[in-house]
XYZ file of C-alpha atoms in Angstrom:
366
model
C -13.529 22.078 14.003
C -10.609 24.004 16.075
C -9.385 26.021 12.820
C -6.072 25.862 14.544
C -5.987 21.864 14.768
C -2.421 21.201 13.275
C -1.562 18.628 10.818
C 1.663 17.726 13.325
C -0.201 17.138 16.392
C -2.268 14.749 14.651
C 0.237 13.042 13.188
C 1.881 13.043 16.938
C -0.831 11.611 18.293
C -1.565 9.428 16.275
C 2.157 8.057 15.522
C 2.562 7.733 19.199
C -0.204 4.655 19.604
C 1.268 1.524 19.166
C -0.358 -0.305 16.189
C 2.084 -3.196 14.917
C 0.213 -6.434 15.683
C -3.189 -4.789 17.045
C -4.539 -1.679 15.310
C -7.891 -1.160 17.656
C -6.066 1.533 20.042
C -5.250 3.622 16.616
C -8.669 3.039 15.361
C -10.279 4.333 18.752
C -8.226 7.105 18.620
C -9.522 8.054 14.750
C -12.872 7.251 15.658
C -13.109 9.581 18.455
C -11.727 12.392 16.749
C -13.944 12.393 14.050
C -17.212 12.055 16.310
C -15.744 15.292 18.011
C -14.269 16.888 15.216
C -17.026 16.293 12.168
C -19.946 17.988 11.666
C -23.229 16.747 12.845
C -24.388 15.557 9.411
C -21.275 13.610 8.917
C -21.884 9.210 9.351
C -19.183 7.973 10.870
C -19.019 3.755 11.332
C -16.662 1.219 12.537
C -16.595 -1.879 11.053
C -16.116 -5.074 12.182
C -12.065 -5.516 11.203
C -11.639 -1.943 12.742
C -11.804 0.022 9.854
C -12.608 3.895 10.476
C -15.019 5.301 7.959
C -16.656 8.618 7.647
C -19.221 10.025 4.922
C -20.545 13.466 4.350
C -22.250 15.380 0.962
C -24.361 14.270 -0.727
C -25.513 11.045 -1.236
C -26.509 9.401 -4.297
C -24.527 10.732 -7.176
C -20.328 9.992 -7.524
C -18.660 9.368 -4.483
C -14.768 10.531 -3.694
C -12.883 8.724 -1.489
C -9.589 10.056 0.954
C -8.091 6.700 1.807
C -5.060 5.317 4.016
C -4.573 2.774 6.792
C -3.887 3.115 10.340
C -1.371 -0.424 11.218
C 2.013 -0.276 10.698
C 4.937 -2.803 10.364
C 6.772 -3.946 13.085
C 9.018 -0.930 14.963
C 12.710 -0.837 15.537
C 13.732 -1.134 19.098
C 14.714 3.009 18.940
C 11.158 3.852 18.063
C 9.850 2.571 20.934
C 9.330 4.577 24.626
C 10.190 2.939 27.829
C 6.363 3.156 28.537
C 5.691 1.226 25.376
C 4.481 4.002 23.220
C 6.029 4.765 19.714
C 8.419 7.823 19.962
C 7.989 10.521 18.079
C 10.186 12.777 17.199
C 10.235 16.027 15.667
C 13.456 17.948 14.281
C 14.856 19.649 10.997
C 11.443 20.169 9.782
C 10.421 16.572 9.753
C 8.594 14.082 12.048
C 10.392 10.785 12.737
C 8.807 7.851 14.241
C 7.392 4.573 13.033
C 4.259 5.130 11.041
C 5.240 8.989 10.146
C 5.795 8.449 6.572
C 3.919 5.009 5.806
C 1.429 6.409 6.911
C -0.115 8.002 9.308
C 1.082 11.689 8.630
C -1.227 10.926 5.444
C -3.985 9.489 7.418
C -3.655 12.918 9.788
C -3.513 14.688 6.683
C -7.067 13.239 4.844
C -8.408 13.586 8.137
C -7.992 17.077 8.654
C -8.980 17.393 4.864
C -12.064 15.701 5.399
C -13.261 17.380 8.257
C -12.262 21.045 6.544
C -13.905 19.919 2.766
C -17.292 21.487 1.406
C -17.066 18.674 -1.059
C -19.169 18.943 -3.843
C -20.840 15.624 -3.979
C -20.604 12.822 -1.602
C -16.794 12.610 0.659
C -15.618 9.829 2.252
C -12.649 8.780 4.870
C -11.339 5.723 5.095
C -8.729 4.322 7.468
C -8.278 0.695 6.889
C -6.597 -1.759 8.962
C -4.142 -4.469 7.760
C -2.779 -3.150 4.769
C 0.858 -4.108 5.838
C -0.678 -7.875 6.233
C -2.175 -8.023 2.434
C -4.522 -5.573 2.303
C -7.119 -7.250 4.918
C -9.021 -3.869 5.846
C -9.573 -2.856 2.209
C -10.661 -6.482 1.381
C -12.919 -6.288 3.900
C -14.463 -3.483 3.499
C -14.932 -3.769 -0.449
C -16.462 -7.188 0.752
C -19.163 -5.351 2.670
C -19.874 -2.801 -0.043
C -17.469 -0.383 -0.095
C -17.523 1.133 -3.423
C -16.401 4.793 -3.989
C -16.283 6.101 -7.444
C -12.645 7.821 -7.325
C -10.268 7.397 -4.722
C -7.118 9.111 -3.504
C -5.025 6.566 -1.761
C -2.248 8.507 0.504
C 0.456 6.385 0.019
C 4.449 7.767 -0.691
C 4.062 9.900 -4.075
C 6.758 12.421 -3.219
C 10.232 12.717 -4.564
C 9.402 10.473 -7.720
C 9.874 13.199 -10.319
C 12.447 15.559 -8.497
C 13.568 15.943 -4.974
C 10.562 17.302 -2.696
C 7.752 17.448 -5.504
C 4.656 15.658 -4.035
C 4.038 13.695 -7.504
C 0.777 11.617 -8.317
C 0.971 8.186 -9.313
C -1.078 6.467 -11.682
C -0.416 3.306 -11.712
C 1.942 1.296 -9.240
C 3.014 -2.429 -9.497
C 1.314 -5.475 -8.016
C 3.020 -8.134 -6.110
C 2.083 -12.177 -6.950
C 4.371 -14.452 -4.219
C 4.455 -17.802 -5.308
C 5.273 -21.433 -4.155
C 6.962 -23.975 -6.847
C 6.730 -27.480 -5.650
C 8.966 -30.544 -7.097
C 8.259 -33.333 -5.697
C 10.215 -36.922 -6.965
C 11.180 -40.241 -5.076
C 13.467 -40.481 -1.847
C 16.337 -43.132 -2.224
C 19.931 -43.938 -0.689
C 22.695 -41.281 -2.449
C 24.822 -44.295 -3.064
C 21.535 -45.986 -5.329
C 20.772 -42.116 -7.164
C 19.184 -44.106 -9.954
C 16.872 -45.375 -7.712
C 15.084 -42.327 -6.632
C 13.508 -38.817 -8.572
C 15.711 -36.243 -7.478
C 13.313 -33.299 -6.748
C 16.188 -31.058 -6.799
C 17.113 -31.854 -10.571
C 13.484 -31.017 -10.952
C 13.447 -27.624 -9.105
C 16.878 -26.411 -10.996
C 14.741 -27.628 -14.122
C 11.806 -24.910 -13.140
C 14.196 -22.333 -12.114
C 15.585 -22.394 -15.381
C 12.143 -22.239 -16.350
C 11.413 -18.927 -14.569
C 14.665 -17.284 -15.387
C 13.790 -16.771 -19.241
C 10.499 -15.743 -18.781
C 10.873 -12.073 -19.937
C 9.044 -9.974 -17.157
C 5.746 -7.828 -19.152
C 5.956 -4.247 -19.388
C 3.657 -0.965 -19.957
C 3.598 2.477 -20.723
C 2.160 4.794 -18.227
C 2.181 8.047 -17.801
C 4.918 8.225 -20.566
C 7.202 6.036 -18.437
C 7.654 2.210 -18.971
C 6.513 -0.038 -15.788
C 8.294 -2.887 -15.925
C 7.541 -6.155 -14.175
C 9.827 -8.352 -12.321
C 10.318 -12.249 -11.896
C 13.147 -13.923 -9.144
C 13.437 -16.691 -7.095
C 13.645 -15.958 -3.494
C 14.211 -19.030 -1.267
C 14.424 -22.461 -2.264
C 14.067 -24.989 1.024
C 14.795 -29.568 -0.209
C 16.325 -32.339 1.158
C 16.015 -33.915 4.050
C 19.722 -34.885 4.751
C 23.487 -35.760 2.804
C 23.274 -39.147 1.889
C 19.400 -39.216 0.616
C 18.410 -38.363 -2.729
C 15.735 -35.566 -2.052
C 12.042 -36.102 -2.774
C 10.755 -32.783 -2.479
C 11.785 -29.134 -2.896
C 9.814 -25.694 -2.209
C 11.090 -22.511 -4.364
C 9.350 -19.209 -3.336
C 9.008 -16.594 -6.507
C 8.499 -12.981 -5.791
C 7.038 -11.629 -9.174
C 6.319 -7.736 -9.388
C 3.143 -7.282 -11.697
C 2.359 -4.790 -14.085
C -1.561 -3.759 -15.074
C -2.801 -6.399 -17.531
C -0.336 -8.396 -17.772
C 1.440 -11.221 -15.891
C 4.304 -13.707 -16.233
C 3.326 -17.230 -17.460
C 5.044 -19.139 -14.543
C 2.788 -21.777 -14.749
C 4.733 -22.653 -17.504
C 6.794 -24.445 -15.136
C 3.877 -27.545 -14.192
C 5.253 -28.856 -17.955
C 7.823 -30.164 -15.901
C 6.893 -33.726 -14.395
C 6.488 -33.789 -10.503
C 6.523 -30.254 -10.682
C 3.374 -28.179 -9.500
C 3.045 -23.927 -8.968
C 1.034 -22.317 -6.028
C -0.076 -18.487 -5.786
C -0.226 -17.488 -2.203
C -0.180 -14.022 -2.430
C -1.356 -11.799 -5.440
C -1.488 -7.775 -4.585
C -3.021 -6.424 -7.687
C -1.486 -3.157 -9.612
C -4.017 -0.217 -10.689
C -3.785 1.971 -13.576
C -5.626 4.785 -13.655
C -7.995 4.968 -16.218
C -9.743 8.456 -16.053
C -7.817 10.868 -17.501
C -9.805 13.659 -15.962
C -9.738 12.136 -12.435
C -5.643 11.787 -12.574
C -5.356 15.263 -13.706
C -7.845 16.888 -11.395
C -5.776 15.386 -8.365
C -2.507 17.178 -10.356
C -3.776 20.212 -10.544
C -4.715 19.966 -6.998
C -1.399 19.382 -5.813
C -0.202 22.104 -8.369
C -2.266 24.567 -6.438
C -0.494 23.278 -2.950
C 3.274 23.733 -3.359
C 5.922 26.110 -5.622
C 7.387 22.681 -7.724
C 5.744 21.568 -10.312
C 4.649 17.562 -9.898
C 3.714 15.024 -12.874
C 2.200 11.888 -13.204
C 3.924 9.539 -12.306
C 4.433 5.301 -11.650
C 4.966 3.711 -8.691
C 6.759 0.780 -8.094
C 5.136 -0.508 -4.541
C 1.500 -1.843 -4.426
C -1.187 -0.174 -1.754
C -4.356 -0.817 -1.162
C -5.240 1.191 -4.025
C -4.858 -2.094 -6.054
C -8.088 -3.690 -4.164
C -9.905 -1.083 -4.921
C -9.346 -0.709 -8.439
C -10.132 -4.383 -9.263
C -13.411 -3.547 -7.797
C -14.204 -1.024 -9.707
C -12.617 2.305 -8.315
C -10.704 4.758 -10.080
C -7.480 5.138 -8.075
C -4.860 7.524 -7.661
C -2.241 7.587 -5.150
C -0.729 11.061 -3.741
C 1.062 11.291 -0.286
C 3.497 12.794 1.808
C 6.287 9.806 1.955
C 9.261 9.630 0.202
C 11.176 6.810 -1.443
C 13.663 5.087 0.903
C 11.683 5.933 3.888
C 9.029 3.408 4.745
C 9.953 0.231 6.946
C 12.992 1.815 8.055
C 14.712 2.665 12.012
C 14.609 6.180 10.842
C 11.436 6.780 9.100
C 10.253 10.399 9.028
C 8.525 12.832 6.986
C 8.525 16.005 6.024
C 6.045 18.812 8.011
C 5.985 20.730 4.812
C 4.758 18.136 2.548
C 2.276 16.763 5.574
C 0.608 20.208 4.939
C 0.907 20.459 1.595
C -0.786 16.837 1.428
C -3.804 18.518 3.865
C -4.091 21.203 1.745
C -4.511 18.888 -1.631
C -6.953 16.577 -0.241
C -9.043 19.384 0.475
C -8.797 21.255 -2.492
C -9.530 18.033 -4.578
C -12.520 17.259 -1.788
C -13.920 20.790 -3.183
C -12.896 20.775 -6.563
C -13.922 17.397 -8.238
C -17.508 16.945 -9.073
C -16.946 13.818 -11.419
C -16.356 12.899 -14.665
């Protein structure tokens, strides 16, 4: 590998590829890079969903994994070129553009990492696709075997316990959307009693879900708390008719082990509760792991960073409920993901490069 390659023209590069609603251009990019890039020895495959994955060490005892994904969410008009490119920007010592921070500059970052590592047992890259959309690349590929024994997920761990100190987080929140349904008898306004107001029954289950108390954990020292609100709520067809259905949406934020009973609310006649999305939170449970990966990122920068919680879910979640020991540790800061200004910091790209490889060389298992 050039030992010049910079962590900013990857990120550049690979910022600049549009990779909203179709990630294969991205994933092309990634692939070729590491074919030209990696050593001969390294395996490098391409899944079916477009996942980018890349193995080198050896085989056959614990495996560490440098994971991120390569799609993005949708791109403000301003971070788009005339010749349909994202822009990128670079000024003040950061990189701005749509996918700098969440999270390509960390993708760059593990790739670089990867490429530079004399890891100690086996090393793997992953760059999943989909993540934005539920997590369908990690899914996927845990599906078709993917298994590593420890994981660093790249996802935004800077800033959490003081301005500019690349943290790592062990544990984050999950995510569980949900659908109550109350469904009752249409009838005339002026004939109420004639009908099942599924209104009266929806109120009925929000009152339900406002005094569930949320669950809660220590981590880390800190207490992750969950969350439970009502979102949207959608009934009736028109004025003068007494409604016979009503759809509430619940956003619930979920906390390892632990989960709010909303199906407490199906006590309530005509009234029935749907998950439709459930993003699952990770704690991490090796101690040694979690502080092998701080130590790491000790080494990297002046600050000193902790353990933290996070209160977003990643992809790290899939792979803990199968079976991975998960941290995450990346370049992005709070308040900068999903938004018309998005950047990152050049400093912390490197520093991320430079932790990813020392972890790559330094952890040999439990």
């Amino acid at each position: 590998m050039d030992a010049n390659a910079s962590v900013v023209d990857l990120t550049r590069e690979l910022v600049s590829i549009p990779s909203y609603d179709d990630e294969t251009a991205a994933g092309d990019f990634l692939e070729e890079w590491l074919r030209r890039e990696a050593d001969a020895e390294t395996t490098i495959t391409r899944d079916e969903v477009g996942n980018v994955i890349a193995r080198k060490g050896a085989a056959g005892g614990e495996t560490l994994a440098l994971v991120g994904h390569h799609d993005v969410v949708e791109p403000a008009a301003s971070q788009v070129t005339s010749d349909d490119e994202y822009a990128v920007e670079e000024r003040d010592g950061r990189l701005y553009g749509r996918g700098t921070a969440d999270m390509k500059g960390a993708v760059a970052a593990a790739a670089l990492a990867f490429v530079e590592a004399d890891p100690g047992g086996e090393l793997v890259f992953a760059s999943f696709v989909g993540e934005e959309v539920g997590g369908v690349g990690a899914r996927h590929a845990i599906d078709e075997g993917f298994s590593p024994d420890y994981a660093v997920v790249g996802e935004g761990s800077t800033g959490y316990s003081s301005p500019g100190v690349t943290d790592v987080a062990v544990a984050h929140k999950g995510r569980r959307g949900s659908t109550i349904t109350a469904v009752g008898t249409a009838a005339h306004a002026s004939e109420a009693d004639a009908g099942e107001n599924a209104v009266y029954r929806a109120t009925d289950a929000v009152s339900v879900v406002r005094d569930l108390e949320p669950p809660a954990v220590e981590v880390a020292g800190e207490r992750l708390e969950g969350s439970v609100v009502v979102t949207e709520v959608e009934g009736g067809t028109a004025m003068n008719v007494v409604p016979d259905r009503c759809e509430i949406t619940v956003d619930e934020r979920t906390v390892p082990g632990e989960r709010a009973p909303l199906e407490r609310v199906e006590g309530i006649e005509g009234v029935a509760w749907t998950v439709d999305q459930d993003l699952p939170p990770i704690r991490c449970g090796d101690e040694a792991f979690a502080e092998a990966v701080r130590e790491a990122a000790d080494a990297a920068q002046s600050g000193t960073p902790e353990r933290v919680v996070k209160p977003h879910a990643t992809d790290a979640g899939w792979l803990s409920t199968a079976g991975t020991e998960c941290v995450v540790c990346g370049p992005a800061e709070p308040g900068e993901a999903h938004t018309d200004g998005e950047s990152v910091s050049i400093d912390v790209l490197e520093r991320c490069r430079e932790t990813y490889r020392r972890v790559a060389e330094g952890w040999t298992g439990g």
